[in-house]
PDB file of C-alpha atoms in Angstrom:
ATOM      1  CA  MET A  20     103.023 -13.398  41.229  1.00 49.00           C
ATOM      2  CA  ARG A  21      99.386 -13.493  42.430  1.00 49.00           C
ATOM      3  CA  LYS A  22     100.311 -11.747  45.705  1.00 50.00           C
ATOM      4  CA  LEU A  23     102.247  -9.107  43.777  1.00 48.00           C
ATOM      5  CA  LEU A  24      99.322  -8.537  41.423  1.00 53.00           C
ATOM      6  CA  LEU A  25      96.844  -8.259  44.283  1.00 51.00           C
ATOM      7  CA  LEU A  26      99.086  -5.739  46.011  1.00 53.00           C
ATOM      8  CA  LEU A  27      99.321  -3.763  42.778  1.00 53.00           C
ATOM      9  CA  LEU A  28      95.569  -3.715  42.292  1.00 59.00           C
ATOM     10  CA  ALA A  29      94.990  -2.882  45.944  1.00 52.00           C
ATOM     11  CA  SER A  30      97.369   0.061  45.642  1.00 52.00           C
ATOM     12  CA  MET A  31      95.600   1.227  42.499  1.00 52.00           C
ATOM     13  CA  LEU A  32      92.215   1.059  44.197  1.00 52.00           C
ATOM     14  CA  ALA A  33      93.499   2.903  47.245  1.00 47.00           C
ATOM     15  CA  LEU A  34      94.993   5.676  45.154  1.00 45.00           C
ATOM     16  CA  SER A  35      92.130   5.936  42.691  1.00 45.00           C
ATOM     17  CA  ALA A  36      90.361   8.650  44.654  1.00 38.00           C
ATOM     18  CA  ALA A  37      93.380  10.905  44.182  1.00 39.00           C
ATOM     19  CA  ALA A  38      94.169   9.747  40.656  1.00 40.00           C
ATOM     20  CA  GLU A  39      93.057  11.643  37.583  1.00 39.00           C
ATOM     21  CA  THR A  40      89.783  10.275  36.233  1.00 40.00           C
ATOM     22  CA  ILE A  41      89.577   9.811  32.486  1.00 41.00           C
ATOM     23  CA  GLN A  42      87.419  12.608  31.108  1.00 45.00           C
ATOM     24  CA  PRO A  43      86.125  13.190  27.591  1.00 46.00           C
ATOM     25  CA  THR A  44      88.803  15.047  25.666  1.00 47.00           C
ATOM     26  CA  PRO A  45      87.507  18.605  25.180  1.00 48.00           C
ATOM     27  CA  VAL A  46      86.865  19.555  21.576  1.00 46.00           C
ATOM     28  CA  PRO A  47      87.303  23.212  20.584  1.00 43.00           C
ATOM     29  CA  ARG A  48      84.124  24.742  19.135  1.00 43.00           C
ATOM     30  CA  SER A  49      83.456  27.931  17.241  1.00 37.00           C
ATOM     31  CA  ASP A  50      80.955  29.155  19.840  1.00 41.00           C
ATOM     32  CA  SER A  51      83.598  29.252  22.587  1.00 41.00           C
ATOM     33  CA  ILE A  52      85.147  32.725  22.576  1.00 39.00           C
ATOM     34  CA  VAL A  53      87.760  33.760  25.123  1.00 46.00           C
ATOM     35  CA  GLU A  54      89.219  37.255  24.968  1.00 51.00           C
ATOM     36  CA  GLY A  55      88.434  37.571  21.293  1.00 49.00           C
ATOM     37  CA  TYR A  56      90.006  34.216  20.318  1.00 46.00           C
ATOM     38  CA  VAL A  57      87.810  31.778  18.378  1.00 49.00           C
ATOM     39  CA  PRO A  58      89.111  28.171  18.574  1.00 48.00           C
ATOM     40  CA  PRO A  59      88.781  26.037  15.416  1.00 49.00           C
ATOM     41  CA  VAL A  60      85.610  24.027  14.863  1.00 48.00           C
ATOM     42  CA  ALA A  61      86.162  20.298  15.431  1.00 47.00           C
ATOM     43  CA  ASP A  62      82.708  18.737  15.592  1.00 50.00           C
ATOM     44  CA  GLU A  63      82.601  14.959  15.132  1.00 52.00           C
ATOM     45  CA  PRO A  64      80.529  13.836  12.111  1.00 54.00           C
ATOM     46  CA  VAL A  65      77.571  11.506  12.482  1.00 56.00           C
ATOM     47  CA  GLN A  66      78.756   7.903  12.664  1.00 65.00           C
ATOM     48  CA  GLU A  67      76.993   5.123  10.773  1.00 72.00           C
ATOM     49  CA  LEU A  68      77.011   1.756  12.533  1.00 79.00           C
ATOM     50  CA  PRO A  69      77.491  -1.538  10.684  1.00 82.00           C
ATOM     51  CA  PRO A  70      74.646  -4.101  10.748  1.00 85.00           C
ATOM     52  CA  LEU A  71      74.449  -5.541  14.272  1.00 90.00           C
ATOM     53  CA  ARG A  72      72.059  -7.747  16.206  1.00 90.00           C
ATOM     54  CA  ASP A  73      69.508  -6.024  18.414  1.00 88.00           C
ATOM     55  CA  ASP A  74      71.603  -5.563  21.549  1.00 91.00           C
ATOM     56  CA  PRO A  75      71.830  -2.032  23.016  1.00 91.00           C
ATOM     57  CA  MET A  76      75.097  -2.714  24.852  1.00 93.00           C
ATOM     58  CA  LEU A  77      76.736  -4.086  21.707  1.00 95.00           C
ATOM     59  CA  ARG A  78      75.643  -1.106  19.642  1.00 93.00           C
ATOM     60  CA  HIS A  79      76.987   1.382  22.180  1.00 95.00           C
ATOM     61  CA  VAL A  80      80.295  -0.495  22.434  1.00 96.00           C
ATOM     62  CA  VAL A  81      80.811  -0.562  18.655  1.00 96.00           C
ATOM     63  CA  GLU A  82      79.769   3.090  18.389  1.00 95.00           C
ATOM     64  CA  ILE A  83      82.165   4.395  21.056  1.00 96.00           C
ATOM     65  CA  ALA A  84      85.020   2.351  19.555  1.00 96.00           C
ATOM     66  CA  GLY A  85      84.361   3.872  16.130  1.00 94.00           C
ATOM     67  CA  ARG A  86      84.454   7.362  17.606  1.00 93.00           C
ATOM     68  CA  LEU A  87      88.135   6.850  18.363  1.00 95.00           C
ATOM     69  CA  ASP A  88      88.702   6.990  14.602  1.00 94.00           C
ATOM     70  CA  LEU A  89      86.686  10.164  14.228  1.00 91.00           C
ATOM     71  CA  LEU A  90      88.822  11.860  16.847  1.00 92.00           C
ATOM     72  CA  ALA A  91      92.170  10.542  15.602  1.00 95.00           C
ATOM     73  CA  GLU A  92      91.387  11.682  12.058  1.00 93.00           C
ATOM     74  CA  ASN A  93      90.165  15.150  13.035  1.00 92.00           C
ATOM     75  CA  LYS A  94      92.882  17.481  11.770  1.00 91.00           C
ATOM     76  CA  LEU A  95      91.654  20.505  13.701  1.00 91.00           C
ATOM     77  CA  PHE A  96      91.562  18.512  16.927  1.00 91.00           C
ATOM     78  CA  GLY A  97      95.093  17.285  16.231  1.00 93.00           C
ATOM     79  CA  SER A  98      96.400  20.773  15.575  1.00 92.00           C
ATOM     80  CA  TYR A  99      94.891  21.953  18.860  1.00 92.00           C
ATOM     81  CA  TYR A 100      95.882  19.109  21.196  1.00 94.00           C
ATOM     82  CA  ILE A 101      98.766  17.173  19.611  1.00 95.00           C
ATOM     83  CA  PRO A 102     102.141  18.944  19.885  1.00 94.00           C
ATOM     84  CA  ALA A 103     103.915  19.619  16.602  1.00 93.00           C
ATOM     85  CA  SER A 104     106.861  17.606  17.934  1.00 94.00           C
ATOM     86  CA  ILE A 105     104.786  14.406  17.671  1.00 95.00           C
ATOM     87  CA  PRO A 106     105.001  13.107  14.083  1.00 95.00           C
ATOM     88  CA  ASP A 107     101.981  11.856  12.157  1.00 94.00           C
ATOM     89  CA  ALA A 108     103.613   8.420  12.090  1.00 96.00           C
ATOM     90  CA  ALA A 109     103.292   8.165  15.882  1.00 97.00           C
ATOM     91  CA  LEU A 110      99.565   8.878  15.704  1.00 97.00           C
ATOM     92  CA  GLU A 111      99.154   6.374  12.885  1.00 97.00           C
ATOM     93  CA  ALA A 112     101.019   3.708  14.873  1.00 97.00           C
ATOM     94  CA  VAL A 113      98.457   3.728  17.692  1.00 97.00           C
ATOM     95  CA  SER A 114      95.270   4.406  15.699  1.00 97.00           C
ATOM     96  CA  TYR A 115      95.879   2.735  12.333  1.00 97.00           C
ATOM     97  CA  GLY A 116      93.084   1.232  10.268  1.00 97.00           C
ATOM     98  CA  ASP A 117      89.304   1.511   9.961  1.00 95.00           C
ATOM     99  CA  HIS A 118      87.327   0.881  13.152  1.00 96.00           C
ATOM    100  CA  THR A 119      83.843   0.933  11.671  1.00 93.00           C
ATOM    101  CA  ARG A 120      83.255  -2.827  11.528  1.00 94.00           C
ATOM    102  CA  PRO A 121      84.824  -5.175  14.082  1.00 97.00           C
ATOM    103  CA  VAL A 122      85.362  -8.729  12.911  1.00 97.00           C
ATOM    104  CA  LYS A 123      85.580 -10.228  16.426  1.00 97.00           C
ATOM    105  CA  ILE A 124      84.501  -9.066  19.866  1.00 98.00           C
ATOM    106  CA  TYR A 125      85.424 -10.786  23.126  1.00 98.00           C
ATOM    107  CA  HIS A 126      83.999 -10.037  26.539  1.00 98.00           C
ATOM    108  CA  LEU A 127      85.144 -10.699  30.101  1.00 98.00           C
ATOM    109  CA  ASP A 128      82.611 -10.341  32.902  1.00 97.00           C
ATOM    110  CA  GLY A 129      83.978  -8.317  35.794  1.00 96.00           C
ATOM    111  CA  GLY A 130      82.615 -10.747  38.371  1.00 95.00           C
ATOM    112  CA  ILE A 131      84.667 -13.570  36.835  1.00 97.00           C
ATOM    113  CA  LEU A 132      87.810 -11.429  36.930  1.00 96.00           C
ATOM    114  CA  ILE A 133      87.222 -10.445  40.566  1.00 96.00           C
ATOM    115  CA  ASP A 134      86.715 -14.084  41.616  1.00 95.00           C
ATOM    116  CA  ALA A 135      89.933 -15.091  39.843  1.00 96.00           C
ATOM    117  CA  LEU A 136      91.969 -12.226  41.277  1.00 94.00           C
ATOM    118  CA  TYR A 137      90.910 -12.974  44.848  1.00 95.00           C
ATOM    119  CA  ALA A 138      90.778 -16.769  44.697  1.00 94.00           C
ATOM    120  CA  GLY A 139      92.082 -18.163  47.999  1.00 92.00           C
ATOM    121  CA  VAL A 140      92.086 -14.751  49.679  1.00 94.00           C
ATOM    122  CA  ASP A 141      90.472 -14.319  53.090  1.00 94.00           C
ATOM    123  CA  PRO A 142      86.951 -12.980  52.324  1.00 92.00           C
ATOM    124  CA  ALA A 143      87.456 -10.317  54.985  1.00 92.00           C
ATOM    125  CA  MET A 144      90.329  -8.914  52.876  1.00 93.00           C
ATOM    126  CA  ILE A 145      88.344  -8.679  49.612  1.00 92.00           C
ATOM    127  CA  PRO A 146      87.049  -5.189  48.741  1.00 93.00           C
ATOM    128  CA  ASP A 147      83.290  -4.745  48.544  1.00 93.00           C
ATOM    129  CA  PHE A 148      82.778  -4.722  44.786  1.00 92.00           C
ATOM    130  CA  SER A 149      79.075  -4.078  45.199  1.00 90.00           C
ATOM    131  CA  ARG A 150      80.245  -0.456  45.462  1.00 92.00           C
ATOM    132  CA  VAL A 151      80.179   1.089  42.004  1.00 88.00           C
ATOM    133  CA  GLU A 152      83.296   3.181  42.650  1.00 91.00           C
ATOM    134  CA  LEU A 153      85.366   0.034  43.272  1.00 92.00           C
ATOM    135  CA  ARG A 154      84.060  -1.628  40.114  1.00 92.00           C
ATOM    136  CA  ARG A 155      84.895   1.537  38.212  1.00 91.00           C
ATOM    137  CA  ASP A 156      88.380   1.659  39.727  1.00 92.00           C
ATOM    138  CA  LEU A 157      89.000  -1.990  38.819  1.00 93.00           C
ATOM    139  CA  VAL A 158      88.226  -1.653  35.112  1.00 94.00           C
ATOM    140  CA  SER A 159      89.669   1.858  34.736  1.00 92.00           C
ATOM    141  CA  GLU A 160      93.114   0.668  35.846  1.00 93.00           C
ATOM    142  CA  LEU A 161      93.266  -2.126  33.262  1.00 96.00           C
ATOM    143  CA  PRO A 162      94.180  -0.060  30.176  1.00 96.00           C
ATOM    144  CA  ASP A 163      97.398   1.186  31.794  1.00 95.00           C
ATOM    145  CA  LEU A 164      98.268  -2.356  32.840  1.00 96.00           C
ATOM    146  CA  LEU A 165      97.502  -3.888  29.436  1.00 97.00           C
ATOM    147  CA  TRP A 166      99.301  -1.198  27.450  1.00 96.00           C
ATOM    148  CA  GLY A 167     102.477  -2.520  29.002  1.00 93.00           C
ATOM    149  CA  VAL A 168     105.751  -0.631  28.692  1.00 92.00           C
ATOM    150  CA  ARG A 169     105.328   2.193  26.189  1.00 94.00           C
ATOM    151  CA  GLU A 170     107.183   5.298  25.144  1.00 94.00           C
ATOM    152  CA  GLU A 171     105.939   8.543  26.654  1.00 95.00           C
ATOM    153  CA  THR A 172     104.633   9.769  23.292  1.00 96.00           C
ATOM    154  CA  GLU A 173     102.568   6.619  22.768  1.00 97.00           C
ATOM    155  CA  LEU A 174     101.024   6.826  26.219  1.00 96.00           C
ATOM    156  CA  TYR A 175     100.185  10.483  25.707  1.00 97.00           C
ATOM    157  CA  LEU A 176      98.333   9.708  22.469  1.00 97.00           C
ATOM    158  CA  LEU A 177      96.564   6.647  23.859  1.00 97.00           C
ATOM    159  CA  LYS A 178      95.213   8.635  26.806  1.00 96.00           C
ATOM    160  CA  LEU A 179      94.411  11.703  24.728  1.00 96.00           C
ATOM    161  CA  LEU A 180      92.304   9.673  22.297  1.00 97.00           C
ATOM    162  CA  ALA A 181      90.351   7.787  24.969  1.00 96.00           C
ATOM    163  CA  ARG A 182      86.608   8.427  24.756  1.00 94.00           C
ATOM    164  CA  PHE A 183      83.698   7.666  27.081  1.00 93.00           C
ATOM    165  CA  LYS A 184      79.924   7.915  27.126  1.00 94.00           C
ATOM    166  CA  ILE A 185      77.044   7.181  29.492  1.00 93.00           C
ATOM    167  CA  PHE A 186      73.713   5.700  28.454  1.00 93.00           C
ATOM    168  CA  ALA A 187      70.593   4.423  30.165  1.00 93.00           C
ATOM    169  CA  SER A 188      70.084   0.680  30.619  1.00 88.00           C
ATOM    170  CA  SER A 189      67.787  -1.247  32.929  1.00 82.00           C
ATOM    171  CA  GLU A 190      69.423  -4.589  32.090  1.00 83.00           C
ATOM    172  CA  ALA A 191      73.182  -4.223  32.537  1.00 84.00           C
ATOM    173  CA  GLU A 192      74.650  -4.981  35.957  1.00 87.00           C
ATOM    174  CA  GLY A 193      78.201  -5.103  37.291  1.00 93.00           C
ATOM    175  CA  CYS A 194      81.183  -4.343  35.074  1.00 95.00           C
ATOM    176  CA  GLY A 195      83.283  -5.892  32.346  1.00 96.00           C
ATOM    177  CA  ILE A 196      85.695  -5.533  29.441  1.00 97.00           C
ATOM    178  CA  PHE A 197      85.259  -5.846  25.687  1.00 98.00           C
ATOM    179  CA  PHE A 198      88.073  -6.309  23.176  1.00 98.00           C
ATOM    180  CA  LEU A 199      87.218  -5.386  19.587  1.00 98.00           C
ATOM    181  CA  LEU A 200      89.366  -6.763  16.771  1.00 98.00           C
ATOM    182  CA  TYR A 201      89.334  -5.468  13.215  1.00 97.00           C
ATOM    183  CA  GLU A 202      90.629  -6.252   9.765  1.00 95.00           C
ATOM    184  CA  ASP A 203      94.037  -4.551   9.582  1.00 95.00           C
ATOM    185  CA  ALA A 204      93.322  -2.032  12.354  1.00 98.00           C
ATOM    186  CA  SER A 205      94.501  -1.363  15.876  1.00 98.00           C
ATOM    187  CA  PRO A 206      92.434  -3.339  18.428  1.00 98.00           C
ATOM    188  CA  VAL A 207      90.186  -1.415  20.816  1.00 98.00           C
ATOM    189  CA  MET A 208      89.420  -2.075  24.480  1.00 98.00           C
ATOM    190  CA  VAL A 209      86.108  -0.926  25.942  1.00 98.00           C
ATOM    191  CA  THR A 210      85.552  -1.025  29.699  1.00 97.00           C
ATOM    192  CA  TRP A 211      82.130  -0.649  31.273  1.00 96.00           C
ATOM    193  CA  GLU A 212      80.398  -0.418  34.634  1.00 94.00           C
ATOM    194  CA  ALA A 213      76.703  -0.153  35.438  1.00 93.00           C
ATOM    195  CA  TYR A 214      74.922   1.537  38.296  1.00 90.00           C
ATOM    196  CA  ASN A 215      71.341   2.519  39.039  1.00 88.00           C
ATOM    197  CA  GLY A 216      70.077   2.243  35.463  1.00 91.00           C
ATOM    198  CA  CYS A 217      73.108   3.864  33.816  1.00 93.00           C
ATOM    199  CA  VAL A 218      76.094   2.351  32.012  1.00 95.00           C
ATOM    200  CA  SER A 219      79.411   4.126  31.504  1.00 94.00           C
ATOM    201  CA  VAL A 220      81.670   2.850  28.717  1.00 96.00           C
ATOM    202  CA  ALA A 221      85.222   3.986  27.916  1.00 97.00           C
ATOM    203  CA  ALA A 222      87.160   3.117  24.751  1.00 97.00           C
ATOM    204  CA  PHE A 223      90.921   2.937  24.254  1.00 98.00           C
ATOM    205  CA  PHE A 224      93.177   2.034  21.339  1.00 98.00           C
ATOM    206  CA  MET A 225      95.179  -1.134  22.105  1.00 98.00           C
ATOM    207  CA  PRO A 226      97.913  -1.297  19.419  1.00 97.00           C
ATOM    208  CA  ASP A 227      99.317  -4.753  20.129  1.00 97.00           C
ATOM    209  CA  GLU A 228     100.308  -7.233  17.415  1.00 97.00           C
ATOM    210  CA  LYS A 229      99.621 -10.271  19.594  1.00 97.00           C
ATOM    211  CA  LEU A 230      96.182  -8.988  20.513  1.00 98.00           C
ATOM    212  CA  ALA A 231      95.419  -8.253  16.857  1.00 98.00           C
ATOM    213  CA  ALA A 232      96.379 -11.860  16.037  1.00 97.00           C
ATOM    214  CA  VAL A 233      93.895 -13.386  18.522  1.00 98.00           C
ATOM    215  CA  THR A 234      91.619 -15.877  16.757  1.00 96.00           C
ATOM    216  CA  ASP A 235      89.431 -17.356  19.494  1.00 98.00           C
ATOM    217  CA  ALA A 236      88.408 -17.042  23.141  1.00 98.00           C
ATOM    218  CA  GLY A 237      91.282 -19.286  24.237  1.00 97.00           C
ATOM    219  CA  SER A 238      93.989 -17.158  22.622  1.00 98.00           C
ATOM    220  CA  MET A 239      92.240 -14.061  23.982  1.00 98.00           C
ATOM    221  CA  ALA A 240      92.532 -15.474  27.510  1.00 98.00           C
ATOM    222  CA  ALA A 241      96.194 -16.371  26.906  1.00 98.00           C
ATOM    223  CA  TRP A 242      97.037 -12.827  25.750  1.00 98.00           C
ATOM    224  CA  PHE A 243      95.299 -11.376  28.820  1.00 98.00           C
ATOM    225  CA  ALA A 244      97.132 -13.750  31.182  1.00 97.00           C
ATOM    226  CA  GLY A 245     100.449 -12.738  29.601  1.00 96.00           C
ATOM    227  CA  PHE A 246     100.352  -9.547  31.663  1.00 96.00           C
ATOM    228  CA  GLY A 247     100.453 -11.443  34.953  1.00 95.00           C
ATOM    229  CA  LEU A 248      96.666 -11.574  35.226  1.00 96.00           C
ATOM    230  CA  PRO A 249      94.828 -14.823  35.985  1.00 95.00           C
ATOM    231  CA  VAL A 250      93.624 -17.152  33.238  1.00 96.00           C
ATOM    232  CA  VAL A 251      89.938 -16.352  32.895  1.00 97.00           C
ATOM    233  CA  PRO A 252      87.283 -17.425  30.396  1.00 97.00           C
ATOM    234  CA  PHE A 253      86.416 -14.907  27.699  1.00 98.00           C
ATOM    235  CA  GLU A 254      83.294 -15.250  25.594  1.00 98.00           C
ATOM    236  CA  GLU A 255      83.049 -14.351  21.917  1.00 98.00           C
ATOM    237  CA  VAL A 256      80.218 -11.910  21.334  1.00 97.00           C
ATOM    238  CA  PRO A 257      78.056 -12.643  18.258  1.00 96.00           C
ATOM    239  CA  LEU A 258      77.783  -9.582  16.020  1.00 95.00           C
ATOM    240  CA  THR A 259      74.662 -10.498  14.058  1.00 91.00           C
TER     241      THR A 259
END
């Protein structure tokens, strides 16, 4: 299983240069006029964050996760980008609940994941993860892997609603993954990678009943390993 997983990840990394990079979903604005057509306005409202401890990374992670709600609930955005053949129930199934206040957040450091993935592998065969593009490729492939087998409509919505942002940080280094759990809401996964004073974070809905039922770092690690990934230690992130 480990060899198969390593081959899969190696293939993903090799193909990443040709693969489509997740981009911010374009939002139609009233000031964009093409041949006399004025698209509908779909500006996202200002988001209020819940009380959090003074940690810039944490605040950005919670903020980008909450913006998934703002996009999913934007009727004009939906009318512009979601085909009429996709019922409202399908959108609700992947984005259900309020994502303003997470009740639990778990984090996995990318360095720990890399060490576990390549344990026992000849060092000469391990990619150079000091290169930011390889760290980015590693974390960007995880949502597809952790979504598991999904219907085409679900995958379309999950990718359409993905959001990302970049912010300045002189402290963050490397890469990693956050999982945000809520009270009666679809979990959210946030991947991140840092380079040269900047951090890029990307948020994805993760509608998974077993993930939503996670109660501690141990059960978080068990859910993660259930996809053929190694057992790795997650840490619970204090919110206040």
